[in-house]
Amino acid sequence: MAGPVSKKILLVGASGRMGLAITRAASESRQLRIVAAIDRPDDGIRPPVQGRDLGTLAGLATLGVAVGADLDAALAGAAGNGETPDVMIDFSSPTATASNLAACARARVAALVGTTGLGADAEAAAQSAAARIPVLIAANTSVGVTLLAELVRAAARALPTEFDIEILDAHHRGKVDAPSGTALALGRAAAEGRGIDHDAARLPIDRNGPRREGGIGYSVVRAGDIVGEHEVVFAAPGERVVLGHIATDRTIFARGALRAADWLAIQSPGRYSMVDFLGLKTVV
Ligand code: NAD
């Protein structure tokens, strides 16, 4: 008897911290299989990954999927183990996101982007790709943070504007972007709840002097091996409401990304979020 149909994953940024965490999480899944792996060409500085087996890189048994650099070939099933993928999962670099989304749209392969620090080019590419394929962009693929964003939206809607909004994020020393993509997503959720324009309300990180009223501020810690911590503080004279999330293991992002990709692969073309996937719109 045939088992459940398993979704085939094309993993971009495969040999990075998240790529390897996803590889390990996928090895425990019956619904998902990685059939192709992409990372940037070897540069002679980092240990070489091109041509190496992804399973071996992740400390697992051999997977039969060699890391490559040609995304179009992987999307066409002409790389990896030779199977055509159902969905791309991209945790790589924001410089690659726009062209990766365009390539997925051409190949009609669903796209889940977990990469953060995305620019306007990625947003435009996502909009245009969504006419042909399902696209999910999530600065944070953990279930807990997705719920936190909805709680923040509700708190910002309920609390009067005399409550200052400050978002704190702490991450490991290797993180490139600051504030984190998750912190910005939480700030946007707060702005939406309060009915204000996030970019206009956003305060600079290195500000001096008294706080601008109605501003949304960001504070950042980058140190050691912190996996990811976020706190949203609503502070008024005499009281504070603090909502937060602490990730102690990046497996939560990997598992969330895989579950969302499994769901995304069978959706109609369009834009989706983790909230859509988790059906949280009815929670708060
Ligand atoms: P990392 O630096 O360990 O890994 C990134 C990998 O992508 C590296 O192997 C790198 O060689 C590769 N890469 C870079 N440019 C590429 C390109 N043009 N094409 C293909 N591969 C390329 O970083 P990480 O900690 O794994 O994080 C990756 C991204 O995911 C970051 O943007 C990070 O902020 C984000 N992230 C998101 C979540 C989430 O829940 N959505 C969680 C953790 C990290």
CSV table of C-alpha atoms and ligand atoms in Angstrom, one decimal:
chain,number,residue,atom,x,y,z
A,1,MET,CA,0.0,0.0,0.0
A,2,ALA,CA,1.3,3.5,-0.9
A,3,GLY,CA,2.3,5.6,2.1
A,4,PRO,CA,1.5,9.3,2.5
A,5,VAL,CA,2.7,11.5,-0.4
A,6,SER,CA,5.9,13.2,0.7
A,7,LYS,CA,6.7,16.8,-0.3
A,8,LYS,CA,10.0,17.3,-2.0
A,9,ILE,CA,12.1,20.2,-0.7
A,10,LEU,CA,14.7,22.3,-2.5
A,11,LEU,CA,16.8,23.8,0.3
A,12,VAL,CA,18.7,27.1,-0.4
A,13,GLY,CA,21.4,28.2,2.1
A,14,ALA,CA,21.7,24.5,2.7
A,15,SER,CA,25.1,24.5,4.5
A,16,GLY,CA,24.3,27.4,6.8
A,17,ARG,CA,23.2,27.2,10.5
A,18,MET,CA,19.5,27.0,9.5
A,19,GLY,CA,20.1,24.9,6.4
A,20,LEU,CA,21.7,22.2,8.5
A,21,ALA,CA,19.0,22.5,11.2
A,22,ILE,CA,16.4,22.0,8.5
A,23,THR,CA,18.3,19.0,7.1
A,24,ARG,CA,18.4,17.4,10.5
A,25,ALA,CA,14.7,18.1,11.2
A,26,ALA,CA,13.7,16.8,7.7
A,27,SER,CA,15.5,13.5,8.4
A,28,GLU,CA,13.0,12.9,11.2
A,29,SER,CA,10.0,13.7,8.9
A,30,ARG,CA,7.9,11.2,7.0
A,31,GLN,CA,6.1,13.9,5.0
A,32,LEU,CA,9.1,15.8,3.7
A,33,ARG,CA,12.3,14.9,1.8
A,34,ILE,CA,15.1,17.2,0.7
A,35,VAL,CA,15.8,16.4,-3.0
A,36,ALA,CA,18.2,19.3,-3.8
A,37,ALA,CA,20.5,21.7,-1.9
A,38,ILE,CA,21.9,25.0,-3.0
A,39,ASP,CA,24.6,27.1,-1.5
A,40,ARG,CA,26.8,29.8,-2.9
A,41,PRO,CA,30.0,28.9,-4.8
A,42,ASP,CA,33.0,28.1,-2.6
A,43,ASP,CA,35.1,31.2,-2.1
A,44,GLY,CA,38.4,29.7,-0.9
A,45,ILE,CA,37.8,31.2,2.6
A,46,ARG,CA,35.0,29.1,4.1
A,47,PRO,CA,35.4,25.3,4.1
A,48,PRO,CA,34.2,24.1,0.7
A,49,VAL,CA,30.7,22.7,0.5
A,50,GLN,CA,30.0,22.4,-3.3
A,51,GLY,CA,29.6,18.8,-4.3
A,52,ARG,CA,29.5,17.6,-0.7
A,53,ASP,CA,26.6,15.4,0.5
A,54,LEU,CA,24.1,17.4,2.5
A,55,GLY,CA,23.5,14.5,4.9
A,56,THR,CA,27.2,14.2,5.7
A,57,LEU,CA,27.5,18.0,6.2
A,58,ALA,CA,24.6,17.8,8.7
A,59,GLY,CA,26.3,15.0,10.6
A,60,LEU,CA,23.8,12.4,9.4
A,61,ALA,CA,24.0,9.4,7.1
A,62,THR,CA,24.6,10.1,3.4
A,63,LEU,CA,21.5,11.6,1.8
A,64,GLY,CA,22.4,11.3,-1.9
A,65,VAL,CA,21.9,15.0,-2.4
A,66,ALA,CA,25.1,16.9,-3.3
A,67,VAL,CA,25.2,20.7,-2.6
A,68,GLY,CA,25.1,22.6,-5.9
A,69,ALA,CA,25.1,26.3,-7.0
A,70,ASP,CA,22.7,26.2,-9.9
A,71,LEU,CA,19.2,27.0,-8.7
A,72,ASP,CA,17.5,26.8,-12.1
A,73,ALA,CA,18.9,23.3,-12.6
A,74,ALA,CA,17.7,22.2,-9.1
A,75,LEU,CA,14.2,23.7,-9.8
A,76,ALA,CA,14.0,21.7,-13.0
A,77,GLY,CA,15.0,18.4,-11.3
A,78,ALA,CA,18.4,18.4,-13.0
A,79,ALA,CA,20.5,18.6,-9.7
A,80,GLY,CA,20.4,17.0,-6.3
A,81,ASN,CA,19.0,13.5,-6.5
A,82,GLY,CA,17.3,14.3,-9.8
A,83,GLU,CA,13.7,14.7,-8.5
A,84,THR,CA,11.7,17.9,-9.2
A,85,PRO,CA,11.0,19.8,-6.0
A,86,ASP,CA,7.5,20.8,-4.8
A,87,VAL,CA,8.7,23.7,-2.7
A,88,MET,CA,11.8,25.8,-2.1
A,89,ILE,CA,12.9,26.7,1.4
A,90,ASP,CA,15.3,29.6,1.4
A,91,PHE,CA,17.4,30.6,4.5
A,92,SER,CA,20.3,32.2,2.8
A,93,SER,CA,21.0,35.9,2.0
A,94,PRO,CA,18.7,38.8,1.3
A,95,THR,CA,20.8,39.6,-1.8
A,96,ALA,CA,19.5,36.3,-3.4
A,97,THR,CA,15.8,36.5,-2.5
A,98,ALA,CA,14.4,38.5,-5.4
A,99,SER,CA,16.1,36.3,-8.1
A,100,ASN,CA,15.3,33.1,-6.2
A,101,LEU,CA,11.6,34.0,-6.1
A,102,ALA,CA,11.6,34.9,-9.8
A,103,ALA,CA,13.3,31.5,-10.6
A,104,CYS,CA,10.6,29.7,-8.5
A,105,ALA,CA,7.8,31.5,-10.3
A,106,ARG,CA,9.3,30.5,-13.7
A,107,ALA,CA,9.5,26.9,-12.6
A,108,ARG,CA,6.1,27.0,-10.8
A,109,VAL,CA,7.6,25.8,-7.5
A,110,ALA,CA,6.2,27.1,-4.3
A,111,ALA,CA,8.5,29.3,-2.2
A,112,LEU,CA,9.0,29.7,1.5
A,113,VAL,CA,11.5,32.4,2.4
A,114,GLY,CA,12.9,32.5,6.0
A,115,THR,CA,15.8,34.8,5.1
A,116,THR,CA,15.6,38.2,7.0
A,117,GLY,CA,16.8,41.7,6.2
A,118,LEU,CA,14.8,41.7,2.9
A,119,GLY,CA,14.7,44.9,0.8
A,120,ALA,CA,12.1,46.4,-1.4
A,121,ASP,CA,13.3,44.3,-4.4
A,122,ALA,CA,12.4,41.1,-2.5
A,123,GLU,CA,8.9,42.4,-1.7
A,124,ALA,CA,8.3,43.4,-5.4
A,125,ALA,CA,9.6,39.9,-6.5
A,126,ALA,CA,7.3,38.2,-4.0
A,127,GLN,CA,4.3,40.2,-5.2
A,128,SER,CA,5.0,39.3,-8.8
A,129,ALA,CA,5.8,35.6,-8.1
A,130,ALA,CA,2.6,35.3,-6.1
A,131,ALA,CA,0.6,35.6,-9.3
A,132,ARG,CA,2.0,32.2,-10.3
A,133,ILE,CA,3.0,30.3,-7.1
A,134,PRO,CA,2.2,30.3,-3.4
A,135,VAL,CA,4.7,32.5,-1.6
A,136,LEU,CA,5.2,32.6,2.2
A,137,ILE,CA,7.8,35.0,3.7
A,138,ALA,CA,8.3,34.7,7.4
A,139,ALA,CA,11.0,36.5,9.4
A,140,ASN,CA,10.3,33.9,12.1
A,141,THR,CA,9.0,30.4,11.5
A,142,SER,CA,8.4,29.4,15.1
A,143,VAL,CA,4.9,28.9,16.3
A,144,GLY,CA,5.5,30.8,19.5
A,145,VAL,CA,6.7,34.0,17.8
A,146,THR,CA,3.8,33.9,15.3
A,147,LEU,CA,1.5,33.8,18.3
A,148,LEU,CA,3.5,36.6,20.0
A,149,ALA,CA,3.0,38.9,17.0
A,150,GLU,CA,-0.8,38.4,17.2
A,151,LEU,CA,-0.7,39.1,21.0
A,152,VAL,CA,1.4,42.2,20.4
A,153,ARG,CA,-1.1,43.4,17.7
A,154,ALA,CA,-4.0,42.9,20.2
A,155,ALA,CA,-2.1,44.7,23.1
A,156,ALA,CA,-1.2,47.7,20.8
A,157,ARG,CA,-4.9,47.9,19.8
A,158,ALA,CA,-6.1,47.8,23.4
A,159,LEU,CA,-3.5,50.1,25.2
A,160,PRO,CA,-3.7,53.9,24.9
A,161,THR,CA,-1.0,55.7,23.0
A,162,GLU,CA,0.6,57.0,26.2
A,163,PHE,CA,2.2,53.5,26.4
A,164,ASP,CA,5.6,53.7,24.6
A,165,ILE,CA,6.5,50.7,22.5
A,166,GLU,CA,10.0,49.3,22.7
A,167,ILE,CA,11.2,46.1,21.1
A,168,LEU,CA,14.3,44.3,22.4
A,169,ASP,CA,16.1,41.6,20.5
A,170,ALA,CA,19.1,39.5,21.5
A,171,HIS,CA,21.0,37.2,19.1
A,172,HIS,CA,24.3,35.4,18.6
A,173,ARG,CA,27.4,37.4,17.6
A,174,GLY,CA,27.3,36.2,14.0
A,175,LYS,CA,23.9,37.7,13.1
A,176,VAL,CA,24.1,40.2,10.3
A,177,ASP,CA,21.0,42.3,10.5
A,178,ALA,CA,19.9,44.6,13.4
A,179,PRO,CA,17.2,44.9,14.5
A,180,SER,CA,16.3,41.4,13.7
A,181,GLY,CA,13.7,40.6,11.1
A,182,THR,CA,11.5,39.2,13.9
A,183,ALA,CA,11.8,42.4,15.9
A,184,LEU,CA,10.7,44.5,12.9
A,185,ALA,CA,7.8,42.1,12.3
A,186,LEU,CA,6.8,42.6,15.9
A,187,GLY,CA,7.1,46.4,15.5
A,188,ARG,CA,4.9,46.2,12.4
A,189,ALA,CA,2.3,44.1,14.2
A,190,ALA,CA,2.3,46.8,17.0
A,191,ALA,CA,1.9,49.6,14.5
A,192,GLU,CA,-0.9,47.8,12.8
A,193,GLY,CA,-2.7,47.2,16.1
A,194,ARG,CA,-2.3,50.9,17.0
A,195,GLY,CA,-3.3,52.0,13.5
A,196,ILE,CA,-0.1,54.0,12.7
A,197,ASP,CA,2.5,53.9,10.0
A,198,HIS,CA,5.4,51.8,11.3
A,199,ASP,CA,8.2,53.4,9.2
A,200,ALA,CA,7.1,56.9,10.3
A,201,ALA,CA,6.9,55.9,14.0
A,202,ARG,CA,10.2,53.9,14.0
A,203,LEU,CA,12.9,55.5,16.2
A,204,PRO,CA,16.6,55.2,15.3
A,205,ILE,CA,18.6,52.7,17.4
A,206,ASP,CA,21.4,55.1,18.3
A,207,ARG,CA,19.1,57.9,19.5
A,208,ASN,CA,20.0,60.5,22.2
A,209,GLY,CA,17.8,62.8,24.2
A,210,PRO,CA,14.2,62.3,25.3
A,211,ARG,CA,12.0,59.8,23.5
A,212,ARG,CA,9.7,61.0,20.7
A,213,GLU,CA,6.1,60.5,21.7
A,214,GLY,CA,4.3,57.7,19.8
A,215,GLY,CA,7.6,56.3,18.6
A,216,ILE,CA,8.4,52.6,18.2
A,217,GLY,CA,11.9,51.9,19.5
A,218,TYR,CA,14.3,49.1,19.0
A,219,SER,CA,17.1,47.8,21.3
A,220,VAL,CA,19.6,45.2,20.2
A,221,VAL,CA,22.0,42.8,21.9
A,222,ARG,CA,24.5,40.8,19.8
A,223,ALA,CA,26.6,38.4,21.8
A,224,GLY,CA,27.8,34.8,22.3
A,225,ASP,CA,25.6,32.1,21.0
A,226,ILE,CA,22.1,33.5,21.9
A,227,VAL,CA,19.7,31.7,19.6
A,228,GLY,CA,17.0,34.4,19.6
A,229,GLU,CA,15.1,36.4,22.3
A,230,HIS,CA,12.4,39.0,21.8
A,231,GLU,CA,10.6,41.3,24.2
A,232,VAL,CA,7.9,43.8,23.4
A,233,VAL,CA,7.6,46.4,26.2
A,234,PHE,CA,4.5,48.7,26.4
A,235,ALA,CA,5.6,51.2,29.0
A,236,ALA,CA,3.5,54.0,30.6
A,237,PRO,CA,4.1,56.1,33.7
A,238,GLY,CA,3.7,53.6,36.6
A,239,GLU,CA,3.3,50.4,34.7
A,240,ARG,CA,4.6,48.1,31.9
A,241,VAL,CA,3.2,45.3,29.9
A,242,VAL,CA,5.9,42.9,28.7
A,243,LEU,CA,5.3,40.2,26.0
A,244,GLY,CA,8.2,38.0,25.0
A,245,HIS,CA,9.6,34.8,23.5
A,246,ILE,CA,12.8,33.0,24.1
A,247,ALA,CA,14.2,30.5,21.6
A,248,THR,CA,16.8,28.1,23.1
A,249,ASP,CA,17.2,25.8,20.1
A,250,ARG,CA,17.0,26.8,16.4
A,251,THR,CA,15.2,23.5,15.7
A,252,ILE,CA,12.0,25.3,16.4
A,253,PHE,CA,12.5,27.5,13.3
A,254,ALA,CA,13.5,24.5,11.3
A,255,ARG,CA,10.4,22.4,12.3
A,256,GLY,CA,8.1,25.4,11.8
A,257,ALA,CA,9.5,26.0,8.3
A,258,LEU,CA,9.1,22.4,7.3
A,259,ARG,CA,5.5,22.2,8.5
A,260,ALA,CA,4.7,25.5,6.8
A,261,ALA,CA,6.4,24.3,3.6
A,262,ASP,CA,4.4,21.0,3.7
A,263,TRP,CA,1.2,23.2,3.9
A,264,LEU,CA,2.3,25.8,1.3
A,265,ALA,CA,3.2,23.3,-1.4
A,266,ILE,CA,-0.6,22.5,-1.9
A,267,GLN,CA,-1.9,26.1,-1.7
A,268,SER,CA,-3.1,28.2,-4.7
A,269,PRO,CA,-0.9,30.9,-6.0
A,270,GLY,CA,-0.8,34.0,-3.6
A,271,ARG,CA,0.8,35.5,-0.6
A,272,TYR,CA,0.7,33.7,2.7
A,273,SER,CA,2.1,34.2,6.2
A,274,MET,CA,2.7,32.0,9.2
A,275,VAL,CA,-0.6,33.3,10.6
A,276,ASP,CA,-2.4,31.9,7.6
A,277,PHE,CA,-0.7,28.6,8.0
A,278,LEU,CA,-1.4,28.3,11.7
A,279,GLY,CA,-5.0,29.7,11.4
A,280,LEU,CA,-4.3,32.1,14.3
A,281,LYS,CA,-6.5,35.0,12.9
A,282,THR,CA,-9.3,33.7,15.1
A,283,VAL,CA,-7.2,33.5,18.3
A,284,VAL,CA,-7.1,37.2,19.3
B,1,NAD,P1,24.3,31.3,7.9
B,1,NAD,O1,25.2,32.4,7.5
B,1,NAD,O2,24.7,30.3,8.9
B,1,NAD,O3,23.8,30.5,6.6
B,1,NAD,C1,23.4,31.2,5.4
B,1,NAD,C2,23.8,30.2,4.3
B,1,NAD,O4,23.4,30.8,3.0
B,1,NAD,C3,25.4,30.0,4.2
B,1,NAD,O5,25.7,28.6,4.0
B,1,NAD,C4,25.7,30.8,2.9
B,1,NAD,O6,26.8,30.3,2.2
B,1,NAD,C5,24.4,30.7,2.1
B,1,NAD,N1,24.3,31.7,1.1
B,1,NAD,C6,24.6,33.0,1.2
B,1,NAD,N2,24.3,33.7,0.0
B,1,NAD,C7,23.8,32.7,-0.8
B,1,NAD,C8,23.3,32.8,-2.1
B,1,NAD,N3,23.3,33.9,-2.8
B,1,NAD,N4,22.8,31.6,-2.6
B,1,NAD,C9,22.8,30.5,-1.9
B,1,NAD,N5,23.3,30.4,-0.7
B,1,NAD,C10,23.7,31.5,-0.1
B,1,NAD,O7,22.9,32.0,8.4
B,1,NAD,P2,21.7,31.4,9.2
B,1,NAD,O8,21.9,31.6,10.7
B,1,NAD,O9,21.5,30.0,8.7
B,1,NAD,O10,20.5,32.3,8.7
B,1,NAD,C11,20.2,32.4,7.4
B,1,NAD,C12,19.1,33.5,7.2
B,1,NAD,O11,17.9,33.0,7.9
B,1,NAD,C13,19.4,34.8,7.9
B,1,NAD,O12,18.8,35.8,7.1
B,1,NAD,C14,18.7,34.7,9.2
B,1,NAD,O13,18.4,36.0,9.8
B,1,NAD,C15,17.5,34.0,8.8
B,1,NAD,N6,16.8,33.3,10.0
B,1,NAD,C16,15.5,33.2,9.9
B,1,NAD,C17,14.8,32.5,10.9
B,1,NAD,C18,13.3,32.3,10.7
B,1,NAD,O14,12.6,31.8,11.7
B,1,NAD,N7,12.7,32.8,9.6
B,1,NAD,C19,15.5,31.8,11.9
B,1,NAD,C20,16.9,31.9,11.9
B,1,NAD,C21,17.5,32.6,11.0
